[in-house]
Coordinates of C-alpha atoms in Angstrom, one line a residue:
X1 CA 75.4 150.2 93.2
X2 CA 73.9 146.8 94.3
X3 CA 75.3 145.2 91.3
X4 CA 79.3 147.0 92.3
X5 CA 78.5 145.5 95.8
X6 CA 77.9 141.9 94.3
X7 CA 80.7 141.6 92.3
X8 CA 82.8 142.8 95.4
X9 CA 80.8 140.1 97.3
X10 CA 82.2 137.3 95.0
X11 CA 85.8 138.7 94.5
X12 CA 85.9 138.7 98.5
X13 CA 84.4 135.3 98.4
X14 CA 86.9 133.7 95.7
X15 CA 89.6 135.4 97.9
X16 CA 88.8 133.5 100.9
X17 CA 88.3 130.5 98.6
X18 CA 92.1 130.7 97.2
X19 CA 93.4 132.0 100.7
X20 CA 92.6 128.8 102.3
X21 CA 93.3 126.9 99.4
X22 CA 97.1 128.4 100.3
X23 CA 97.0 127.7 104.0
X24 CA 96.2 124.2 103.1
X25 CA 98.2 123.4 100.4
X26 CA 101.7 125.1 102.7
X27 CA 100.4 122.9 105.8
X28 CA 100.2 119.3 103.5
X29 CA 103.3 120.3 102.2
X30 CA 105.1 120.1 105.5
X31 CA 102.9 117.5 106.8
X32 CA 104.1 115.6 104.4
X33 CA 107.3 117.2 103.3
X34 CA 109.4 113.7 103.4
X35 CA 106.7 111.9 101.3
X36 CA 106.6 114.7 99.0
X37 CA 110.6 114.6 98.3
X38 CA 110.3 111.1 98.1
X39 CA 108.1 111.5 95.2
X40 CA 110.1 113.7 93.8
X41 CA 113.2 111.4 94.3
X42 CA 111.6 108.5 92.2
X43 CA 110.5 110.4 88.9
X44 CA 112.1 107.5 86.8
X45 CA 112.3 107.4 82.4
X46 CA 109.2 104.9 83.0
X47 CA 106.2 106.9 81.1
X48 CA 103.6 105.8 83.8
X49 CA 105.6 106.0 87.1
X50 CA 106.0 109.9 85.5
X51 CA 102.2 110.0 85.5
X52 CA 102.0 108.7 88.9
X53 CA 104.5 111.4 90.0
X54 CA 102.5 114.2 88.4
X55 CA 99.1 113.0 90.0
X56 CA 100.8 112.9 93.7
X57 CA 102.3 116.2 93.8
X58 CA 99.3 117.8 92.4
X59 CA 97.5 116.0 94.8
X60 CA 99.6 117.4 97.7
X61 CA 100.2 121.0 96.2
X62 CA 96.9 121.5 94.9
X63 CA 97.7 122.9 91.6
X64 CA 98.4 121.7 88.5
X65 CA 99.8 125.2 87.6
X66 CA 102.5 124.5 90.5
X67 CA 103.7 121.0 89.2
X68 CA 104.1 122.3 85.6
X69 CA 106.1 125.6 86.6
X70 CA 107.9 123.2 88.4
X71 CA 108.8 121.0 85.8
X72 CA 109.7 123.5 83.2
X73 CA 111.8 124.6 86.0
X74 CA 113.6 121.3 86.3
X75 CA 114.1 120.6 82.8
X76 CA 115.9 124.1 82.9
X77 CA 117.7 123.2 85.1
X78 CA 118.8 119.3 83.2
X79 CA 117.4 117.8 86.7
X80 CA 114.4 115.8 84.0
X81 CA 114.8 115.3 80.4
X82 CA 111.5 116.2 78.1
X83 CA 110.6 112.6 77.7
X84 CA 110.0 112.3 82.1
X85 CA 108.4 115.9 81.8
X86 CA 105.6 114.5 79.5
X87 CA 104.7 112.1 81.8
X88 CA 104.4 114.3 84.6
X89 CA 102.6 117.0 82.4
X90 CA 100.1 114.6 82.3
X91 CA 99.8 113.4 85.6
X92 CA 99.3 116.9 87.2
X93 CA 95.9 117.2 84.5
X94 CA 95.0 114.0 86.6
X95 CA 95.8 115.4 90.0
X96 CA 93.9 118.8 89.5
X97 CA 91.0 116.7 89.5
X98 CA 91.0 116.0 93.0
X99 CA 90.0 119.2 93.9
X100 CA 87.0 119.3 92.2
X101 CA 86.0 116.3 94.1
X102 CA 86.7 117.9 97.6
X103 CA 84.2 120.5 96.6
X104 CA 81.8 119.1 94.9
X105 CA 81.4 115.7 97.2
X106 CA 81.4 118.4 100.7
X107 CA 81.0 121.9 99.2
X108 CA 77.3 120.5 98.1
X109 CA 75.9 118.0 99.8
X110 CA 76.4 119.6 103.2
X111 CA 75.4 123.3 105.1
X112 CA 79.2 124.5 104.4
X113 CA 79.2 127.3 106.6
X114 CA 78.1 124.7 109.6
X115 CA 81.2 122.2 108.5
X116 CA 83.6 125.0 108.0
X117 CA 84.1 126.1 111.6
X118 CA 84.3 123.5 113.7
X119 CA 86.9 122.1 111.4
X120 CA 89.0 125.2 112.0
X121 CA 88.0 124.4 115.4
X122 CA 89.4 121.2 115.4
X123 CA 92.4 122.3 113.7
X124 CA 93.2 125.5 115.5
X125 CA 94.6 123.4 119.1
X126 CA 96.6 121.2 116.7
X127 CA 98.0 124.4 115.2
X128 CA 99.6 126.0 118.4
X129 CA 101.0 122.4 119.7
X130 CA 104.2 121.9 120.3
X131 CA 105.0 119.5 118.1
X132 CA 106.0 120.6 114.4
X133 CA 104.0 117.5 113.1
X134 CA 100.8 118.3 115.2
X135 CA 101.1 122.2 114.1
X136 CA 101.4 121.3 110.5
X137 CA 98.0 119.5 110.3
X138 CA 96.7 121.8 112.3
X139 CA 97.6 124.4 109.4
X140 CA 96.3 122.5 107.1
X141 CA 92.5 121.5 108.5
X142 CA 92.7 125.3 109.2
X143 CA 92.9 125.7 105.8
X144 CA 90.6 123.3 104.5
X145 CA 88.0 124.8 106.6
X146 CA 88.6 128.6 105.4
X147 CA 88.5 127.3 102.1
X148 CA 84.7 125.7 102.7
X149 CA 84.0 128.9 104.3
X150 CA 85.2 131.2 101.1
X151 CA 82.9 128.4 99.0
X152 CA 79.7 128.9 101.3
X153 CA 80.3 133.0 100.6
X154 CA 80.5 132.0 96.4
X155 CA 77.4 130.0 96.8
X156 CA 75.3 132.8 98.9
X157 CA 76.9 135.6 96.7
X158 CA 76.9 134.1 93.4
X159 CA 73.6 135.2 91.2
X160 CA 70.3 133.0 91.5
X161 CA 68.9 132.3 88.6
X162 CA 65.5 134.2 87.5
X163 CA 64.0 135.9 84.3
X164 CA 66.8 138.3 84.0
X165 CA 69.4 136.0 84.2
X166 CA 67.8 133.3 82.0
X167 CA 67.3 136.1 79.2
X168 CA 71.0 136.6 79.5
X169 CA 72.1 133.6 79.5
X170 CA 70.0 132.5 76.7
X171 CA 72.2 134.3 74.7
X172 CA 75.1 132.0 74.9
X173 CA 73.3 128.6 75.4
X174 CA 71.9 126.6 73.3
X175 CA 73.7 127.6 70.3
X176 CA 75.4 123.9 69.2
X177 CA 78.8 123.9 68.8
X178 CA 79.1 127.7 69.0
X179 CA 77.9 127.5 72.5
X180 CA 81.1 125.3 73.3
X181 CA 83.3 127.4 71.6
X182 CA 82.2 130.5 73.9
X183 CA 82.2 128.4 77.2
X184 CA 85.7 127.1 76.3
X185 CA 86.8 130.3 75.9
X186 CA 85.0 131.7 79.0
X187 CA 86.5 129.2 81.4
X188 CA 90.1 129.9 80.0
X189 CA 89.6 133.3 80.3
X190 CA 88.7 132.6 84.1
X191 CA 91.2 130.7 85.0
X192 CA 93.9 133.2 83.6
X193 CA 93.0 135.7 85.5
X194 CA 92.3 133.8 88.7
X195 CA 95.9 131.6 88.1
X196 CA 94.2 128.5 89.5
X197 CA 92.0 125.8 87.6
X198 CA 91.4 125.1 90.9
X199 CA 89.5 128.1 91.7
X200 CA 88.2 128.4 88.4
X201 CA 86.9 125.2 89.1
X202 CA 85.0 126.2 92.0
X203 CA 83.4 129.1 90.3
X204 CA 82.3 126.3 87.4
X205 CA 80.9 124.3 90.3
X206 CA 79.0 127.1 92.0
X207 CA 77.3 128.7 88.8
X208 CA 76.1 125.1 88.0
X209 CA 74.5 124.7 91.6
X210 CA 72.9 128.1 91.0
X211 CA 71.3 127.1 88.3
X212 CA 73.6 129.7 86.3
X213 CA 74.1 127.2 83.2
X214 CA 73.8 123.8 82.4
X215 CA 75.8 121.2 82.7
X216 CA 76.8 121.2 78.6
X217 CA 78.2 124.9 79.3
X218 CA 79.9 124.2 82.5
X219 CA 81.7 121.3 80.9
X220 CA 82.9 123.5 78.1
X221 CA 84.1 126.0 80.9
X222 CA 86.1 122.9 82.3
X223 CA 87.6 122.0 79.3
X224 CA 88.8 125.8 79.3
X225 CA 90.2 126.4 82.1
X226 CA 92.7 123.2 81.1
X227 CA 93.8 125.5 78.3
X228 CA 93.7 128.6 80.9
X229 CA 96.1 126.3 83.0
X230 CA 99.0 126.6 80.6
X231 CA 100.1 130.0 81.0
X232 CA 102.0 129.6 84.0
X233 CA 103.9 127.2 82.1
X234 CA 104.3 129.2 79.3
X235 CA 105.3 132.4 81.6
X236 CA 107.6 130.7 83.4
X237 CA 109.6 128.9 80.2
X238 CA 110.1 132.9 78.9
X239 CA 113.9 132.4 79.4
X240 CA 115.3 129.5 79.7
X241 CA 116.7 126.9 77.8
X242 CA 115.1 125.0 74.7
X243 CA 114.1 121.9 76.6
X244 CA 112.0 123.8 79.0
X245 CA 110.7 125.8 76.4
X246 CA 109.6 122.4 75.0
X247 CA 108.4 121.1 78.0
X248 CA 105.9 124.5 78.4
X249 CA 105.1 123.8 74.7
X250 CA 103.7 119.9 75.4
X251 CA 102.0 121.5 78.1
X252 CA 99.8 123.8 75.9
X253 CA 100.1 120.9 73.3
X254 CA 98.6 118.1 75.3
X255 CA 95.7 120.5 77.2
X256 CA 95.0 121.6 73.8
X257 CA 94.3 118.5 71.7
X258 CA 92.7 117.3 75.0
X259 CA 90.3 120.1 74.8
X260 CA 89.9 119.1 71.0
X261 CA 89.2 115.4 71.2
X262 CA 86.6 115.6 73.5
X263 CA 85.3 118.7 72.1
X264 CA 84.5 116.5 68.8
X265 CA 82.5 113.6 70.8
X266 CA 81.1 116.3 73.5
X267 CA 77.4 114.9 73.6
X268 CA 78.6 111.1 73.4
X269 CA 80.9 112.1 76.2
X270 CA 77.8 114.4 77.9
X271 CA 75.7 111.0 78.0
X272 CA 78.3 108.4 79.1
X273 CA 79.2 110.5 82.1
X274 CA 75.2 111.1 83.3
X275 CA 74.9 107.2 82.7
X276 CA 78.0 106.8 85.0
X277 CA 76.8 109.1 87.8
X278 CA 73.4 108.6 89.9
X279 CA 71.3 110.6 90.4
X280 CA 71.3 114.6 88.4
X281 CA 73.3 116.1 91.0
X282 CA 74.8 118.6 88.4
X283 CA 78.2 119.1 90.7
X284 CA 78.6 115.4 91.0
X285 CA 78.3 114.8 86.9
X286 CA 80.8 117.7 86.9
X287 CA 83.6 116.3 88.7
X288 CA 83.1 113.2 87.1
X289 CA 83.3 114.8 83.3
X290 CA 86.5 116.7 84.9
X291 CA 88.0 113.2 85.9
X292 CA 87.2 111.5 82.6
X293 CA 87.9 114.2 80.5
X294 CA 91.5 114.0 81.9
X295 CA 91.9 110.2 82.6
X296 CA 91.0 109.7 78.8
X297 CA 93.9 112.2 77.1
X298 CA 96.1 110.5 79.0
X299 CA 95.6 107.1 78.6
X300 CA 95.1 108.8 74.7
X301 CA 98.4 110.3 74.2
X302 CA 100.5 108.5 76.7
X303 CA 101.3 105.5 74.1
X304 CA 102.8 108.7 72.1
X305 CA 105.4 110.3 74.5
X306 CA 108.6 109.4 72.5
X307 CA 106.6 110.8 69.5
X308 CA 105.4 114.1 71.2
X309 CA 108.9 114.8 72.2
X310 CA 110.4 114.6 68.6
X311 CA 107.7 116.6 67.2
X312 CA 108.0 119.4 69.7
X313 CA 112.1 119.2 69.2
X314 CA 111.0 119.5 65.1
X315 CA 108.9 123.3 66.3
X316 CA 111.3 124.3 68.9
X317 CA 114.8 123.6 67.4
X318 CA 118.3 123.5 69.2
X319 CA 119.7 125.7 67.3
X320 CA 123.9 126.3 67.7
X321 CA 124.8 125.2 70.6
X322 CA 126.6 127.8 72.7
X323 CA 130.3 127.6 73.4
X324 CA 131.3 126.5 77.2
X325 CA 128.9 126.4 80.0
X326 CA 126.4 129.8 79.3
X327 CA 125.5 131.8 82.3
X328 CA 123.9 129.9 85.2
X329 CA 120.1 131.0 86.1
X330 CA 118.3 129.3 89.1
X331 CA 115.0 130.7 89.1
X332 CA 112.6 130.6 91.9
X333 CA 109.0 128.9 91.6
X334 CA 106.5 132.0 93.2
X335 CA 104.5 132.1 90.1
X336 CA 101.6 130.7 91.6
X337 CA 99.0 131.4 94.1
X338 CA 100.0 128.2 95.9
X339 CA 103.5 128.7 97.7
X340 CA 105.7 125.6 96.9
X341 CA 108.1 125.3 99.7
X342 CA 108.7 121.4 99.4
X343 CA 109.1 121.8 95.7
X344 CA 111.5 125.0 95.8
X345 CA 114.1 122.9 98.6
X346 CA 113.9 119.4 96.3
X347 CA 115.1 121.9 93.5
X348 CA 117.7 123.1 95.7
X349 CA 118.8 120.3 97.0
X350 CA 119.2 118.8 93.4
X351 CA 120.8 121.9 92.2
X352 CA 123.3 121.6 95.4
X353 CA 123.7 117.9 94.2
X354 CA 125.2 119.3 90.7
X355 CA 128.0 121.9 92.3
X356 CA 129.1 118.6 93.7
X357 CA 129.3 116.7 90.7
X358 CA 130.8 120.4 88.9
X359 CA 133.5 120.4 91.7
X360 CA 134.4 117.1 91.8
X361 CA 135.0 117.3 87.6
X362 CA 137.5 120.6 88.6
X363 CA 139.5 118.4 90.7
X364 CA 139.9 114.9 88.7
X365 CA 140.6 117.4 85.5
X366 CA 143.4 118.5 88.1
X367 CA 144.4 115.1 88.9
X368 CA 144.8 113.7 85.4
X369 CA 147.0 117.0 84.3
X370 CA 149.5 116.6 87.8
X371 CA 150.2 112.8 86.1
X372 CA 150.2 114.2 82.2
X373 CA 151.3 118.2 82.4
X374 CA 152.2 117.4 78.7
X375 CA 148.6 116.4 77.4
X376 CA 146.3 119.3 76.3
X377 CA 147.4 121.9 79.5
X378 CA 146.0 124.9 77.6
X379 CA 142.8 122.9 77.1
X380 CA 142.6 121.9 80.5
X381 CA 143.3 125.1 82.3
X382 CA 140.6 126.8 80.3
X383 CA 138.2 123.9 80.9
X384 CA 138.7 123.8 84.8
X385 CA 138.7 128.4 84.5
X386 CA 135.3 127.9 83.0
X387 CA 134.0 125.3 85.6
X388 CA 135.3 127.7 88.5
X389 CA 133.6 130.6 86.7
X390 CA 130.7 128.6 86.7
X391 CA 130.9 127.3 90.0
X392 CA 130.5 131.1 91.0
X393 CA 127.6 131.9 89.3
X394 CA 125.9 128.7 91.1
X395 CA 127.1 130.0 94.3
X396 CA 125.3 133.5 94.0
X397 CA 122.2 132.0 92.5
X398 CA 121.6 129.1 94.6
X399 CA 122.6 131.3 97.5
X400 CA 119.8 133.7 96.8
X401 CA 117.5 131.0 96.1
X402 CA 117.8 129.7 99.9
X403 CA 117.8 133.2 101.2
X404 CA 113.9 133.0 99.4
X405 CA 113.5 129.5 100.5
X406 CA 114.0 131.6 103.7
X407 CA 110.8 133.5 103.4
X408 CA 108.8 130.3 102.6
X409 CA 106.5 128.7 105.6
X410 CA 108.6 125.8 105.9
X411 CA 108.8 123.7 108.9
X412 CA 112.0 123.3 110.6
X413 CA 113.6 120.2 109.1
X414 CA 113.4 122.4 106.1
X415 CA 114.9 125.7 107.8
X416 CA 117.7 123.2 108.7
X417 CA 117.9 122.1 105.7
X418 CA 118.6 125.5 103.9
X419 CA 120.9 126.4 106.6
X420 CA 123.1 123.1 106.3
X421 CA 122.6 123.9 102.2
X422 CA 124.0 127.5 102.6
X423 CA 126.9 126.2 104.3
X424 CA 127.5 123.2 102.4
X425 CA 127.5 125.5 98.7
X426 CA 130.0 128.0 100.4
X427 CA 131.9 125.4 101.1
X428 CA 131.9 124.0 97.5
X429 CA 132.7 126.9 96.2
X430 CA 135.9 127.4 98.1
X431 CA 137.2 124.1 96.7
X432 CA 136.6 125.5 93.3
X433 CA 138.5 128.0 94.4
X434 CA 141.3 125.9 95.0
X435 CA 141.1 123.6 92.1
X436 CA 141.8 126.7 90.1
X437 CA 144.4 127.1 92.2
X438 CA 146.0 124.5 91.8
X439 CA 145.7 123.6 87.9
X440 CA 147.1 127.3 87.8
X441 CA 150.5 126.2 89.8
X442 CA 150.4 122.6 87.2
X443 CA 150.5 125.5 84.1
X444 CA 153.4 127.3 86.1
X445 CA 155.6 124.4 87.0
X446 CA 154.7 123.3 83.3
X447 CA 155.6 126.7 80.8
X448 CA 158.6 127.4 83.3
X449 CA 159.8 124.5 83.4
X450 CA 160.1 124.4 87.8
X451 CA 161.8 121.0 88.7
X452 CA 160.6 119.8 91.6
X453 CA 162.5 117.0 94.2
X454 CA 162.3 113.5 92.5
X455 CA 159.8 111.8 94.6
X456 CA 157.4 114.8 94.4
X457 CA 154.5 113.2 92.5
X458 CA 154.9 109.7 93.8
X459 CA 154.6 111.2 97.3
X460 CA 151.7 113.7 95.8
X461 CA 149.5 111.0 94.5
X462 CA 148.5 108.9 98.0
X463 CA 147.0 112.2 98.8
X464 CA 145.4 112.8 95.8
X465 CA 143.5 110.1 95.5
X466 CA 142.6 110.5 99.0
X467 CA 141.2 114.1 98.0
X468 CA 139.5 112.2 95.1
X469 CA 138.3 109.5 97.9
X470 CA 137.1 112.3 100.0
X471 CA 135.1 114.4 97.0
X472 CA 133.2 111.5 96.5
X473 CA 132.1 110.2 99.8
X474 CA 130.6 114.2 100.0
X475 CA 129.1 113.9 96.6
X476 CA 127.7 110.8 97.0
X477 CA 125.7 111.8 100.6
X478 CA 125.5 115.5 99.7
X479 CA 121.3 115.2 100.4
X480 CA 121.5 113.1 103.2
X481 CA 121.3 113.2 106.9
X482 CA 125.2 112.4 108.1
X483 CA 125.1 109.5 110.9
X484 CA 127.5 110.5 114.1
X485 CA 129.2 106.9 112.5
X486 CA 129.3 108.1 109.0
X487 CA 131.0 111.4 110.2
X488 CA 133.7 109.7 112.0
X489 CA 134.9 108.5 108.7
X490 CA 135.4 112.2 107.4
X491 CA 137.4 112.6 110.5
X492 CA 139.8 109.7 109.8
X493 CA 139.9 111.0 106.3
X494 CA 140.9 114.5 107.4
X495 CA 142.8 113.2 110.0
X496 CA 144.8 111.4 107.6
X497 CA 145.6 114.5 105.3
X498 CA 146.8 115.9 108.1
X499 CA 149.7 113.6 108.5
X500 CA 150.2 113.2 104.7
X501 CA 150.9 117.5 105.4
X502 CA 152.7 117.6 108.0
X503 CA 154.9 114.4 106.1
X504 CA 155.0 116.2 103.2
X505 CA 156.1 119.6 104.4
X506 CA 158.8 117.8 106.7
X507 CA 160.1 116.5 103.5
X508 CA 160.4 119.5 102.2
X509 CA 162.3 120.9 105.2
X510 CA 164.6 118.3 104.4
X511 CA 165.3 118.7 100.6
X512 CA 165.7 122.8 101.4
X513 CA 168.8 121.5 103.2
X514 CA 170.0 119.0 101.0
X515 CA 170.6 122.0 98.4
X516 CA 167.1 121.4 96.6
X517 CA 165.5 124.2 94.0
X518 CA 163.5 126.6 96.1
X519 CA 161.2 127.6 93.5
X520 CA 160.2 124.1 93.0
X521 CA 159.6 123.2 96.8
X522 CA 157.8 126.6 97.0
X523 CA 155.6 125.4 94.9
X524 CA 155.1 122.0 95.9
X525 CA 154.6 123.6 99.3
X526 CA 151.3 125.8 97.6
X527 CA 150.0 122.1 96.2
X528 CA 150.2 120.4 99.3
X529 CA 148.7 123.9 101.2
X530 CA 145.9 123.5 98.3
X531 CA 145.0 120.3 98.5
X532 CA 144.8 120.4 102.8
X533 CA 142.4 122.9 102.5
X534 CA 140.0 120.9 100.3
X535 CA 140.2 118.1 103.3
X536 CA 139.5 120.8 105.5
X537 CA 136.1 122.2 103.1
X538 CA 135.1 118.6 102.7
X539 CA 135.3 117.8 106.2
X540 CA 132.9 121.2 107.5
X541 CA 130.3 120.3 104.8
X542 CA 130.1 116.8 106.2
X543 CA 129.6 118.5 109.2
X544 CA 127.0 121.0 107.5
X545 CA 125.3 117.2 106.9
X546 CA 125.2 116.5 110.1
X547 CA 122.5 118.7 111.0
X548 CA 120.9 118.1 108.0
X549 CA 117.3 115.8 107.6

């Protein structure tokens, strides 16, 4: 019964642990929500800017599981190519570290439990201010002092070490390179079923300040749980595309050699990180074998990128490639404990970003079949039928995916921000709509032969181009906060449609009476309806911009 009660005591322990792990990780992220997209923004082809990238966001999210779901999820979605998601791969190894340097540096050098309140203390006034900025810190010291608490429970809870526990243990230490082996094993195990190095982490820390087992055997548990790590990765790759397949696969790849390197020189590596580290504070040595054991694969492999990439395309194939587009997926990152709310809206946003570039295609594939209806028409209606079947699915997935952005703890620049998203991919959507449309009335006009008044396409074009004018100005500030100065320029643009229509349609009024073919003005009358209507979508997602930050 006692030893039921125990292991009760350290589940409850580890759950306060993680559960203030997640308060603090949400309150960062909306501290620093702006930073983080900015971040996110600048994840260039440059190999080390990629690491730097991967080491930040981990830093802020406070898991390495998060980052990688998030890049597999990205590469899925063609937002990062392999070669960028290496980089970042191995980055978030680096960022993990942090944690284990939080704990270890306060967890153990200081009476927790007398830390941990008045830190929620001090956090708790800041959390119910008015001011979104003040609240959000507030959240987060909250966190960070719920999360020393749950670590003051592990240490009390956790097993001392006496006869008993040295008989058992004996077992399993001391045994060479066996002993490794087991310990590796142990931590991966661990950290799969916790779904956090960072927590598996902790639990490393604690049964080493307890005395539970040496250093050598909480090193191996380390090196471990950076196999145990993978699986989110892997989890979340089930389904999508062979690049993000890939990406999961350098993820298991690059922890895995990682774990073998250092596994070969583990007693040379043992020594040089005690001769690094005063002192024999075991938590201290720790962290810094977690720090070096990561620092040194990466500066290892990371001359290799272009190489890993072509070796994982050589296990992972492309295969046929599929005819047309495929069916779109956008799937949402909740596969960690760590909610990613910042991370979820940057994919969003980016995703929002390509409907734009999708639409504008529709439209200039419209465009260059009103001034050639002879050139490829078939071709071209089926092309521009796929892109608004497309355009659809995007709709409905990215749709959904705001409605669960929705349930997020974002702050409200990013409930703005979903809303004005929302809006703006409705929007998009309709001028799809319409783009179909009107390609559809270019095939009719073209198999049935409709003439239309002699001036009709050199009085057509002006406003054309000033659709194709208008699609870009949206495309090209589609993430950005639309200025009161910027917006007026929308207005003049859709101001000026508006008396290209109304000069249009009185043009046609006037070839009706001059004996002109009514199918053909009928029709002309559906283009120029058409392409008003874009103005008019354009103009209400700049305005969707306007509240957007």
């Amino acid at each position: 019964m006692t030893l039921v009660l125990n292991i009760m005591q350290i589940i409850g322990a580890l759950g306060v642990f993680l559960f203030g792990m997640k308060v603090m990780s949400e309150g960062i992220q909306k501290a620093a929500g702006d930073g983080l997209q900015s971040v996110l923004n600048h994840i260039t082809s440059n190999r080390f800017a990629a690491v730097l990238t991967g080491f930040l966001i981990t830093a802020i999210v406070q898991s390495s599981s998060a980052t990688t779901v998030m890049v597999v999820s990205f590469v899925n979605a063609g937002l990062l190519t392999l070669t960028q998601s290496i980089g970042v791969i191995m980055g978030a190894n680096i960022g993990t570290t942090v944690t284990g340097w939080i704990v270890s540096l306060l967890g153990f050098k200081f009476k927790i439990s007398t830390m941990a309140l008045p830190i929620i203390g001090l956090g708790l006034p800041l959390y119910f201010s008015k001011s979104a900025k003040r609240n959000d810190w507030g959240e987060f010291l909250i966190g960070f002092g719920i999360l020393f608490l749950g670590l003051s429970f592990l240490k009390n809870y956790m097993p001392k070490l006496d006869d008993q526990m040295v008989s058992f243990l004996s077992q399993y230490t001391g045994r060479g390179a066996l002993s490794l082996i087991i310990f590796i094993i142990a931590g991966a195990l661990v950290t799969i079923i916790v779904h956090s190095s960072s927590a598996s982490m902790a639990i490393t820390l604690t049964m080493a300040y307890n005395g539970l087992i040496p250093l050598e055997a909480a090193a191996a548990m380390v090196m471990g749980s950076n196999v145990g790590t993978t699986i989110d990765a892997f989890l979340a790759s089930i389904g999508t595309n062979v690049n993000a397949k890939r990406a999961a696969l350098v993820h298991i790849l690059f922890n895995c050699a990682g774990v073998l390197v250092v596994a070969l020189m583990f007693k040379p590596f043992i020594v040089m990180v005690r001769s690094i580290v005063p002192g024999d504070e075991i938590t201290m040595n720790l962290a810094m074998f977690h720090t070096l054991f990561n620092i040194l694969n990466t500066l290892i492999f990371i001359g290799f990128v272009p190489q890993i990439a072509r070796m994982v395309e050589r296990m992972i194939p492309a295969g046929e490639v599929e005819a047309g587009l495929g069916k779109y997926k956008l799937t949402y990152i909740d596969s960690t404990i760590q909610n990613v709310p910042e991370i979820n809206i940057i994919e969003a946003q980016k995703e929002v970003s390509h409907m734009t570039k999708v639409i504008e295609d529709m439209f200039n594939i419209y465009t260059e079949v009103f001034k050639n209806p002879k050139k490829k028409m078939g071709a071209r209606v089926k092309e521009v039928k796929e892109l608004e079947d497309y355009s659809d699915q995007m709709q409905e997935e990215i749709t959904k995916f705001l409605i669960a952005c929705f349930g997020d703890s974002l702050n409200q620049n990013g409930r703005n921000n979903v809303s004005s998203m929302m809006r703006i991919v409705n929007e998009l959507e309709s001028i799809g709509d319409s783009c179909y449309s009107l390609i559809l009335l270019a095939e009719r006009r073209f198999k049935k032969d409709i003439p239309m008044h002699d001036k009709a396409a050199e009085e057509l074009i002006p406003v054309i181009t000033l659709v194709q004018k208008f699609l870009f100005f949206i495309k090209s500030r589609v993430n950005l906060h639309m200025s009161k100065e910027t917006l007026k320029e929308a207005y003049e643009m859709e101001s000026k449609m508006e008396s290209f229509k109304k000069s249009l349609k009185k043009e046609v009024r006037k070839n009706l009476k001059s004996g002109a073919d009514i199918k053909g003005e009928l029709l002309y009358l559906d283009i120029v309806r058409h392409i008003d209507q874009i103005g008019d979508y354009c103009l209400n997602i700049a305005q969707a911009l306007r509240i957007y930050n």
